[in-house]
């Protein structure tokens, strides 16, 4: 992308009301625009990061047989009333609106009820199962606190996957596959080392659910881990009874703060029972469908990655999610001409800072925007037939010959 042709604008200062580091940096670097507390617009750079994260999730869910759909955001209250979740106490607080023709609608805070209701049209026999479907969808929640930039939105992007099974064993099998897929996803987006699968409270039907918690100083959650980090629990289940259950009584646990980037639940009959999602088994008997649900906070994950790797100069993206791989700067007439040559055919890989600005400003913006590598071609480097490479994450700087630049980059 050519910087001069995009509407990316970097800002020297973050807006005054933006107190979270992720929000401040993402705003200053031109990734997002804040509409109001907990509500953000995604600009070209930000959308590319979101799309890269989505791409990785799609690939990993595809490997375990999941199919993507897109469900509606406007919600009919009826199924939610049946499960008792249309009252504000049950789900994160609803945004509701009146229909001009009378009656009320809600804006989806999550999708268990509508997806269960929808499946009544498609699941009738054991032959229809198992089934795994997911979506990337904007959820709406009237969150009380929305001061953490894109970590906690009133409008945010979630990946929600739902699975449907004939038996508990089959649900268990798939749940284990999702655990593996999640590990690969968090590994690939760059937070694998610091993301732990933690025990969390499971609700009525299963003993525990699991959260995926990324260690982060500004995270809103508190987690506890043992010496080798083989057992990690969130605060709700950190008690003697659970420790005994997990065979960890007497072990020493340490406390840290973390952000929940995903969670997985064995729902069993929690929604299929009240909503009447049933199937006919091989003996021709009617049975209730077993369900699981599996979320990832896609926009929160972007914020977590931004927070986690940023330094005093700006953002630092892992290559897998970075909007571009290279930040390209040409200095001087010859440097600019050579940079143009390099850019040709690499428009999707490089952000070419062709703006009419001083090199110092371009360097500062390259650090703020945080692409993995900066490539500088100047009259000075060209005198030696070279270009300068700088790796954003380490600050390591080195020279490569132009031949190597064109062949390997
Ligand atoms: P939290 O405890 O952080 O409020 P939750 O338990 O309400 O999360 P779920 O309803 O299970 O979360 O949603 C699935 C995922 O969506 C969460 O794991 C989290 O990553 C993300 N998420 C939840 N609420 C928000 C929000 N307000 N803004 C951004 N992401 C969110
Ligand atoms: Mg919540």
Coordinates of C-alpha atoms and ligand atoms in Angstrom, one line a residue:
X1 CA 0.0 0.0 0.0
X2 CA 1.2 3.5 -0.8
X3 CA 1.0 5.7 2.3
X4 CA 0.2 8.8 0.2
X5 CA -2.8 7.1 -1.3
X6 CA -4.3 5.8 2.0
X7 CA -6.2 7.8 4.5
X8 CA -4.0 6.5 7.3
X9 CA -3.0 9.4 9.5
X10 CA -0.7 9.0 12.5
X11 CA -1.2 11.3 15.4
X12 CA 1.4 12.7 17.8
X13 CA -0.9 12.6 20.7
X14 CA -3.6 10.1 21.7
X15 CA -7.1 11.5 22.4
X16 CA -7.3 12.7 26.1
X17 CA -10.1 10.3 27.0
X18 CA -8.1 7.3 25.8
X19 CA -6.4 5.9 28.9
X20 CA -5.6 2.4 27.8
X21 CA -2.3 1.8 26.1
X22 CA -3.7 -0.4 23.3
X23 CA -6.4 2.2 22.5
X24 CA -4.0 5.1 22.6
X25 CA -1.4 3.4 20.4
X26 CA -3.9 1.9 18.0
X27 CA -5.5 5.3 17.6
X28 CA -2.2 7.2 17.2
X29 CA -0.9 4.7 14.7
X30 CA -4.1 4.9 12.6
X31 CA -5.5 1.4 13.2
X32 CA -8.7 2.4 14.9
X33 CA -10.9 5.5 15.5
X34 CA -12.8 5.9 18.7
X35 CA -16.5 6.7 18.3
X36 CA -17.2 6.6 22.1
X37 CA -16.2 4.6 25.1
X38 CA -16.1 0.9 24.1
X39 CA -17.0 1.6 20.5
X40 CA -14.4 1.7 17.7
X41 CA -14.1 2.0 14.0
X42 CA -11.5 -0.2 12.3
X43 CA -9.4 1.7 9.7
X44 CA -7.4 0.0 6.8
X45 CA -4.5 -1.0 9.0
X46 CA -6.7 -2.3 11.8
X47 CA -8.9 -4.2 9.5
X48 CA -5.9 -6.0 8.1
X49 CA -4.9 -7.1 11.5
X50 CA -8.4 -8.3 12.2
X51 CA -8.5 -10.1 8.8
X52 CA -5.2 -11.8 9.6
X53 CA -6.4 -13.1 12.9
X54 CA -9.6 -14.3 11.3
X55 CA -7.6 -16.0 8.6
X56 CA -5.6 -18.0 11.2
X57 CA -8.8 -18.9 13.1
X58 CA -10.5 -20.0 9.8
X59 CA -7.6 -22.2 8.9
X60 CA -7.4 -23.9 12.3
X61 CA -11.2 -24.4 12.6
X62 CA -11.3 -25.7 9.0
X63 CA -8.8 -28.4 10.0
X64 CA -11.2 -29.8 12.6
X65 CA -14.2 -29.7 10.2
X66 CA -16.0 -26.5 11.2
X67 CA -18.0 -24.5 8.7
X68 CA -18.5 -20.8 8.7
X69 CA -21.9 -19.1 8.6
X70 CA -23.2 -15.6 9.4
X71 CA -26.2 -15.2 11.7
X72 CA -28.3 -12.1 12.3
X73 CA -27.5 -9.5 14.9
X74 CA -31.1 -8.5 15.5
X75 CA -32.6 -11.0 18.0
X76 CA -36.1 -12.2 18.6
X77 CA -36.6 -12.2 22.4
X78 CA -38.7 -15.4 22.3
X79 CA -36.0 -18.1 22.6
X80 CA -34.1 -16.0 25.1
X81 CA -37.2 -15.7 27.2
X82 CA -37.5 -19.5 27.2
X83 CA -34.0 -19.9 28.6
X84 CA -34.5 -17.1 31.1
X85 CA -31.7 -15.0 29.5
X86 CA -33.7 -12.0 28.2
X87 CA -33.6 -10.4 31.6
X88 CA -30.6 -8.2 32.2
X89 CA -29.3 -10.2 35.1
X90 CA -28.6 -13.3 33.1
X91 CA -26.4 -12.2 30.2
X92 CA -24.1 -9.2 29.9
X93 CA -26.5 -6.4 29.7
X94 CA -28.6 -6.2 26.6
X95 CA -29.1 -3.4 24.2
X96 CA -32.8 -3.5 23.3
X97 CA -34.9 -1.6 20.9
X98 CA -38.6 -1.2 20.1
X99 CA -40.1 -2.2 16.8
X100 CA -42.1 0.5 15.1
X101 CA -44.8 -2.1 14.5
X102 CA -44.9 -2.9 18.2
X103 CA -42.8 -5.4 20.3
X104 CA -39.2 -5.5 21.0
X105 CA -35.9 -6.7 19.6
X106 CA -32.5 -7.2 21.1
X107 CA -29.0 -6.8 19.6
X108 CA -27.1 -10.1 20.0
X109 CA -24.8 -10.2 23.0
X110 CA -24.0 -13.9 22.0
X111 CA -25.8 -16.6 20.0
X112 CA -26.5 -19.8 21.9
X113 CA -30.3 -19.3 21.8
X114 CA -30.7 -18.3 18.1
X115 CA -28.3 -21.0 16.9
X116 CA -30.1 -23.7 18.9
X117 CA -33.5 -22.5 17.6
X118 CA -32.1 -22.4 14.1
X119 CA -30.9 -25.9 14.3
X120 CA -34.4 -27.2 14.9
X121 CA -34.9 -26.7 11.2
X122 CA -31.8 -28.7 10.2
X123 CA -31.3 -31.4 12.8
X124 CA -33.8 -34.3 13.1
X125 CA -31.8 -37.5 12.9
X126 CA -28.5 -38.9 14.2
X127 CA -27.5 -38.8 10.6
X128 CA -27.4 -35.0 10.8
X129 CA -24.8 -35.1 13.6
X130 CA -22.2 -34.1 14.6
X131 CA -22.3 -30.6 13.3
X132 CA -19.9 -27.7 13.9
X133 CA -20.6 -24.2 12.8
X134 CA -19.1 -20.9 13.6
X135 CA -19.2 -17.2 12.7
X136 CA -17.3 -14.0 13.1
X137 CA -19.9 -11.6 14.5
X138 CA -20.2 -8.2 16.1
X139 CA -21.7 -8.6 19.5
X140 CA -23.3 -5.9 21.5
X141 CA -23.1 -5.7 25.3
X142 CA -23.9 -2.8 27.5
X143 CA -20.8 -3.3 29.6
X144 CA -20.6 -1.3 32.7
X145 CA -16.8 -0.6 32.4
X146 CA -15.5 0.1 28.9
X147 CA -12.2 1.8 29.7
X148 CA -9.7 -0.7 28.3
X149 CA -9.5 0.4 24.7
X150 CA -10.6 -2.5 22.4
X151 CA -10.1 -5.0 25.2
X152 CA -13.6 -4.5 26.4
X153 CA -16.1 -3.1 23.9
X154 CA -19.8 -2.4 24.0
X155 CA -19.6 -3.5 20.4
X156 CA -16.9 -6.1 19.6
X157 CA -16.0 -8.9 17.3
X158 CA -16.3 -12.4 18.5
X159 CA -15.7 -15.8 16.8
X160 CA -18.4 -18.1 18.2
X161 CA -18.4 -21.8 17.4
X162 CA -21.2 -24.2 18.3
X163 CA -21.1 -27.9 18.1
X164 CA -24.0 -30.5 18.1
X165 CA -23.6 -34.1 19.1
X166 CA -25.5 -37.4 19.7
X167 CA -23.5 -38.3 22.8
X168 CA -21.4 -36.9 25.6
X169 CA -18.4 -39.0 24.4
X170 CA -18.6 -37.3 21.0
X171 CA -18.9 -33.9 22.6
X172 CA -15.8 -34.7 24.7
X173 CA -13.9 -35.8 21.6
X174 CA -14.6 -32.6 19.8
X175 CA -14.0 -30.4 22.8
X176 CA -10.4 -31.9 22.9
X177 CA -10.0 -31.1 19.2
X178 CA -11.0 -27.5 19.9
X179 CA -8.6 -27.2 22.8
X180 CA -5.8 -28.2 20.3
X181 CA -7.0 -25.9 17.6
X182 CA -7.1 -23.0 20.2
X183 CA -3.5 -23.8 21.2
X184 CA -2.5 -23.6 17.6
X185 CA -4.4 -20.3 17.0
X186 CA -2.9 -18.6 20.0
X187 CA 0.5 -19.9 19.1
X188 CA 0.2 -18.6 15.5
X189 CA -1.0 -15.1 16.5
X190 CA 2.1 -14.8 18.7
X191 CA 0.8 -15.2 22.3
X192 CA 1.2 -19.0 22.7
X193 CA 4.0 -18.6 25.3
X194 CA 1.9 -16.5 27.6
X195 CA -1.6 -17.9 27.1
X196 CA -2.8 -20.6 29.5
X197 CA -5.8 -22.8 29.4
X198 CA -7.3 -22.2 32.8
X199 CA -10.0 -24.0 34.8
X200 CA -13.1 -21.9 35.2
X201 CA -16.5 -22.5 36.6
X202 CA -18.6 -24.6 34.3
X203 CA -22.2 -23.7 35.2
X204 CA -24.8 -26.3 35.9
X205 CA -24.0 -29.3 33.6
X206 CA -20.2 -29.7 33.5
X207 CA -17.9 -29.3 36.4
X208 CA -15.5 -26.9 34.7
X209 CA -15.3 -24.8 31.6
X210 CA -11.9 -23.6 30.3
X211 CA -10.7 -20.1 29.6
X212 CA -7.7 -19.1 27.5
X213 CA -6.0 -16.4 29.5
X214 CA -3.1 -14.3 28.2
X215 CA -0.9 -13.0 31.0
X216 CA -1.1 -9.2 30.8
X217 CA -0.5 -6.5 33.4
X218 CA -3.7 -4.6 32.4
X219 CA -5.8 -7.8 32.1
X220 CA -9.0 -7.7 34.1
X221 CA -8.8 -11.3 35.3
X222 CA -6.8 -12.9 38.1
X223 CA -5.3 -16.3 37.5
X224 CA -3.3 -18.7 39.6
X225 CA -0.7 -21.1 38.4
X226 CA 1.4 -23.8 40.1
X227 CA 5.2 -24.1 39.8
X228 CA 5.4 -25.8 36.4
X229 CA 2.3 -24.0 35.2
X230 CA 0.6 -27.3 34.5
X231 CA -2.4 -26.3 36.5
X232 CA -3.9 -22.8 36.0
X233 CA -7.1 -21.7 37.5
X234 CA -9.1 -18.5 37.4
X235 CA -10.2 -16.7 40.5
X236 CA -13.7 -18.1 40.7
X237 CA -12.5 -21.7 41.1
X238 CA -9.4 -21.0 43.1
X239 CA -10.4 -22.7 46.4
X240 CA -9.5 -25.8 48.4
X241 CA -12.2 -27.9 47.1
X242 CA -11.2 -27.5 43.5
X243 CA -7.5 -27.8 44.2
X244 CA -8.2 -31.1 45.9
X245 CA -10.3 -32.2 42.9
X246 CA -7.4 -31.4 40.6
X247 CA -4.9 -33.2 42.8
X248 CA -3.1 -30.0 43.6
X249 CA -3.8 -29.5 47.2
X250 CA -0.7 -28.2 49.1
X251 CA 1.0 -27.1 45.9
X252 CA 2.2 -23.5 45.8
X253 CA 0.3 -21.2 43.5
X254 CA 1.2 -17.8 42.2
X255 CA -1.2 -15.0 41.2
X256 CA -1.0 -12.9 38.1
X257 CA -3.3 -10.8 36.0
X258 CA -4.5 -11.9 32.6
X259 CA -7.0 -11.1 29.8
X260 CA -9.5 -13.8 28.7
X261 CA -9.0 -14.2 24.9
X262 CA -11.2 -17.2 24.6
X263 CA -13.3 -19.8 26.4
X264 CA -14.9 -23.1 25.8
X265 CA -17.9 -24.7 27.4
X266 CA -19.5 -28.1 27.4
X267 CA -23.1 -27.0 27.4
X268 CA -24.6 -30.5 27.2
X269 CA -28.4 -29.8 27.4
X270 CA -28.3 -26.3 28.7
X271 CA -30.0 -24.8 25.6
X272 CA -31.1 -27.8 23.7
X273 CA -33.4 -28.9 26.5
X274 CA -35.4 -25.7 27.1
X275 CA -35.5 -24.9 23.4
X276 CA -36.4 -28.5 22.4
X277 CA -33.5 -29.4 20.0
X278 CA -33.9 -33.1 19.5
X279 CA -32.9 -35.9 17.2
X280 CA -34.0 -39.5 16.4
X281 CA -31.3 -42.0 17.3
X282 CA -30.5 -45.4 15.6
X283 CA -33.1 -47.1 17.8
X284 CA -35.7 -44.6 16.6
X285 CA -35.9 -43.0 20.0
X286 CA -36.1 -39.3 20.4
X287 CA -33.1 -37.8 22.3
X288 CA -31.9 -34.3 23.2
X289 CA -28.9 -32.9 21.3
X290 CA -25.6 -32.4 23.2
X291 CA -24.0 -29.0 22.6
X292 CA -20.7 -27.2 23.1
X293 CA -19.8 -23.5 22.6
X294 CA -16.4 -22.0 22.0
X295 CA -15.6 -18.3 21.8
X296 CA -12.7 -16.2 20.9
X297 CA -12.7 -12.4 21.4
X298 CA -11.2 -11.4 18.0
X299 CA -11.0 -7.7 18.6
X300 CA -9.9 -8.2 22.2
X301 CA -7.2 -10.5 21.0
X302 CA -5.9 -7.8 18.7
X303 CA -5.8 -5.4 21.7
X304 CA -4.0 -8.0 23.8
X305 CA -1.3 -8.5 21.1
X306 CA -1.0 -4.7 20.8
X307 CA -0.6 -4.2 24.6
X308 CA 1.7 -7.1 25.0
X309 CA 4.4 -6.3 22.5
X310 CA 4.3 -2.5 22.4
X311 CA 7.3 -0.5 23.6
X312 CA 7.9 3.2 24.3
X313 CA 8.1 3.9 20.5
X314 CA 4.9 2.2 19.5
X315 CA 3.3 -1.0 18.3
X316 CA 5.2 -4.2 17.6
X317 CA 3.3 -6.8 15.5
X318 CA 4.1 -10.5 15.2
X319 CA 4.6 -11.2 11.5
X320 CA 1.5 -13.5 11.3
X321 CA -0.9 -10.7 12.1
X322 CA 1.0 -7.6 11.0
X323 CA -1.0 -5.5 8.4
X324 CA 2.2 -5.5 6.2
X325 CA 5.5 -7.2 6.5
X326 CA 7.7 -4.3 5.4
X327 CA 7.8 -0.5 6.1
X328 CA 9.6 0.8 3.0
X329 CA 11.4 4.1 3.0
X330 CA 13.3 5.7 0.1
X331 CA 15.6 8.6 0.9
X332 CA 17.0 10.9 -1.8
X333 CA 16.2 10.8 -5.5
X334 CA 18.0 7.5 -6.2
X335 CA 16.8 5.9 -3.0
X336 CA 13.2 6.8 -3.9
X337 CA 13.6 5.4 -7.4
X338 CA 15.0 2.1 -6.1
X339 CA 12.3 1.9 -3.4
X340 CA 9.7 2.3 -6.2
X341 CA 11.3 -0.6 -8.0
X342 CA 11.2 -2.7 -4.9
X343 CA 7.6 -1.8 -4.2
X344 CA 6.4 -2.9 -7.7
X345 CA 4.8 -6.4 -7.2
X346 CA 5.0 -6.1 -3.4
X347 CA 2.0 -3.9 -2.8
X348 CA 0.4 -6.4 -0.5
X349 CA 3.5 -7.0 1.5
X350 CA 4.9 -3.5 2.0
X351 CA 3.6 -0.2 3.3
X352 CA 5.6 2.3 1.1
X353 CA 6.1 5.6 2.9
X354 CA 6.1 7.8 -0.2
X355 CA 4.8 10.8 1.6
X356 CA 6.5 14.2 1.3
X357 CA 7.9 14.1 4.8
X358 CA 11.3 14.3 6.5
X359 CA 13.0 10.9 7.0
X360 CA 12.9 11.5 10.8
X361 CA 9.1 11.6 10.7
X362 CA 8.9 8.5 8.6
X363 CA 11.2 6.6 10.9
X364 CA 9.1 7.6 13.9
X365 CA 5.9 6.6 12.1
X366 CA 7.5 3.3 11.1
X367 CA 8.1 2.6 14.8
X368 CA 4.7 3.7 15.9
X369 CA 3.0 1.5 13.2
X370 CA 5.1 -1.4 14.2
X371 CA 5.5 -3.6 11.0
X372 CA 8.1 -6.4 11.5
X373 CA 10.8 -5.0 9.2
X374 CA 11.8 -1.5 8.0
X375 CA 13.6 -1.3 4.8
X376 CA 15.5 1.9 4.0
X377 CA 17.0 2.5 0.6
X378 CA 19.0 5.8 0.5
X379 CA 21.5 7.4 -1.7
X380 CA 24.0 6.5 1.0
X381 CA 23.2 2.8 1.1
X382 CA 23.0 2.7 -2.7
X383 CA 26.6 4.0 -2.9
X384 CA 27.5 0.5 -1.6
X385 CA 24.7 -1.2 -3.6
X386 CA 22.9 -2.0 -0.3
X387 CA 19.7 -1.4 1.7
X388 CA 19.3 -1.2 5.4
X389 CA 17.0 -3.6 7.3
X390 CA 15.7 -3.0 10.8
X391 CA 13.8 -5.6 12.8
X392 CA 11.1 -3.8 14.8
X393 CA 10.9 -6.4 17.7
X394 CA 14.7 -6.3 18.4
X395 CA 15.9 -3.1 17.0
X396 CA 18.6 -5.1 15.2
X397 CA 19.8 -3.3 12.1
X398 CA 21.9 -4.7 9.2
X399 CA 22.7 -4.2 5.6
X400 CA 21.8 -6.4 2.7
X401 CA 23.0 -6.2 -0.9
X402 CA 20.4 -5.0 -3.4
X403 CA 20.5 -8.5 -5.1
X404 CA 19.7 -10.1 -1.8
X405 CA 16.9 -7.5 -1.1
X406 CA 15.2 -8.2 -4.4
X407 CA 15.7 -12.0 -4.3
X408 CA 14.9 -12.7 -0.6
X409 CA 12.5 -10.0 0.6
Ligands
LIG1 P1 -15.5 -11.3 30.2 O1 -15.4 -12.1 31.5 O2 -14.2 -10.7 29.8 O3 -16.6 -10.3 30.3 P2 -17.3 -13.2 29.0 O4 -17.1 -14.3 30.0 O5 -18.4 -12.3 29.1 O6 -15.9 -12.3 29.1 P3 -18.0 -14.6 26.6 O7 -19.4 -14.2 26.7 O8 -17.8 -16.1 26.9 O9 -17.1 -13.7 27.6 O10 -17.4 -14.2 25.2 C1 -16.4 -15.0 24.5 C2 -15.1 -14.1 24.4 O11 -15.4 -12.8 23.9 C3 -14.4 -13.9 25.7 O12 -13.5 -14.9 26.0 C4 -13.6 -12.6 25.4 O13 -12.4 -12.9 24.7 C5 -14.5 -11.9 24.4 N1 -15.3 -10.8 25.0 C6 -16.3 -10.9 25.9 N2 -16.8 -9.7 26.3 C7 -16.1 -8.8 25.5 C8 -16.1 -7.4 25.4 N3 -17.0 -6.6 26.1 N4 -15.2 -6.8 24.5 C9 -14.4 -7.5 23.8 N5 -14.3 -8.9 23.9 C10 -15.1 -9.5 24.7
LIG2 MG1 -18.6 -10.4 30.1

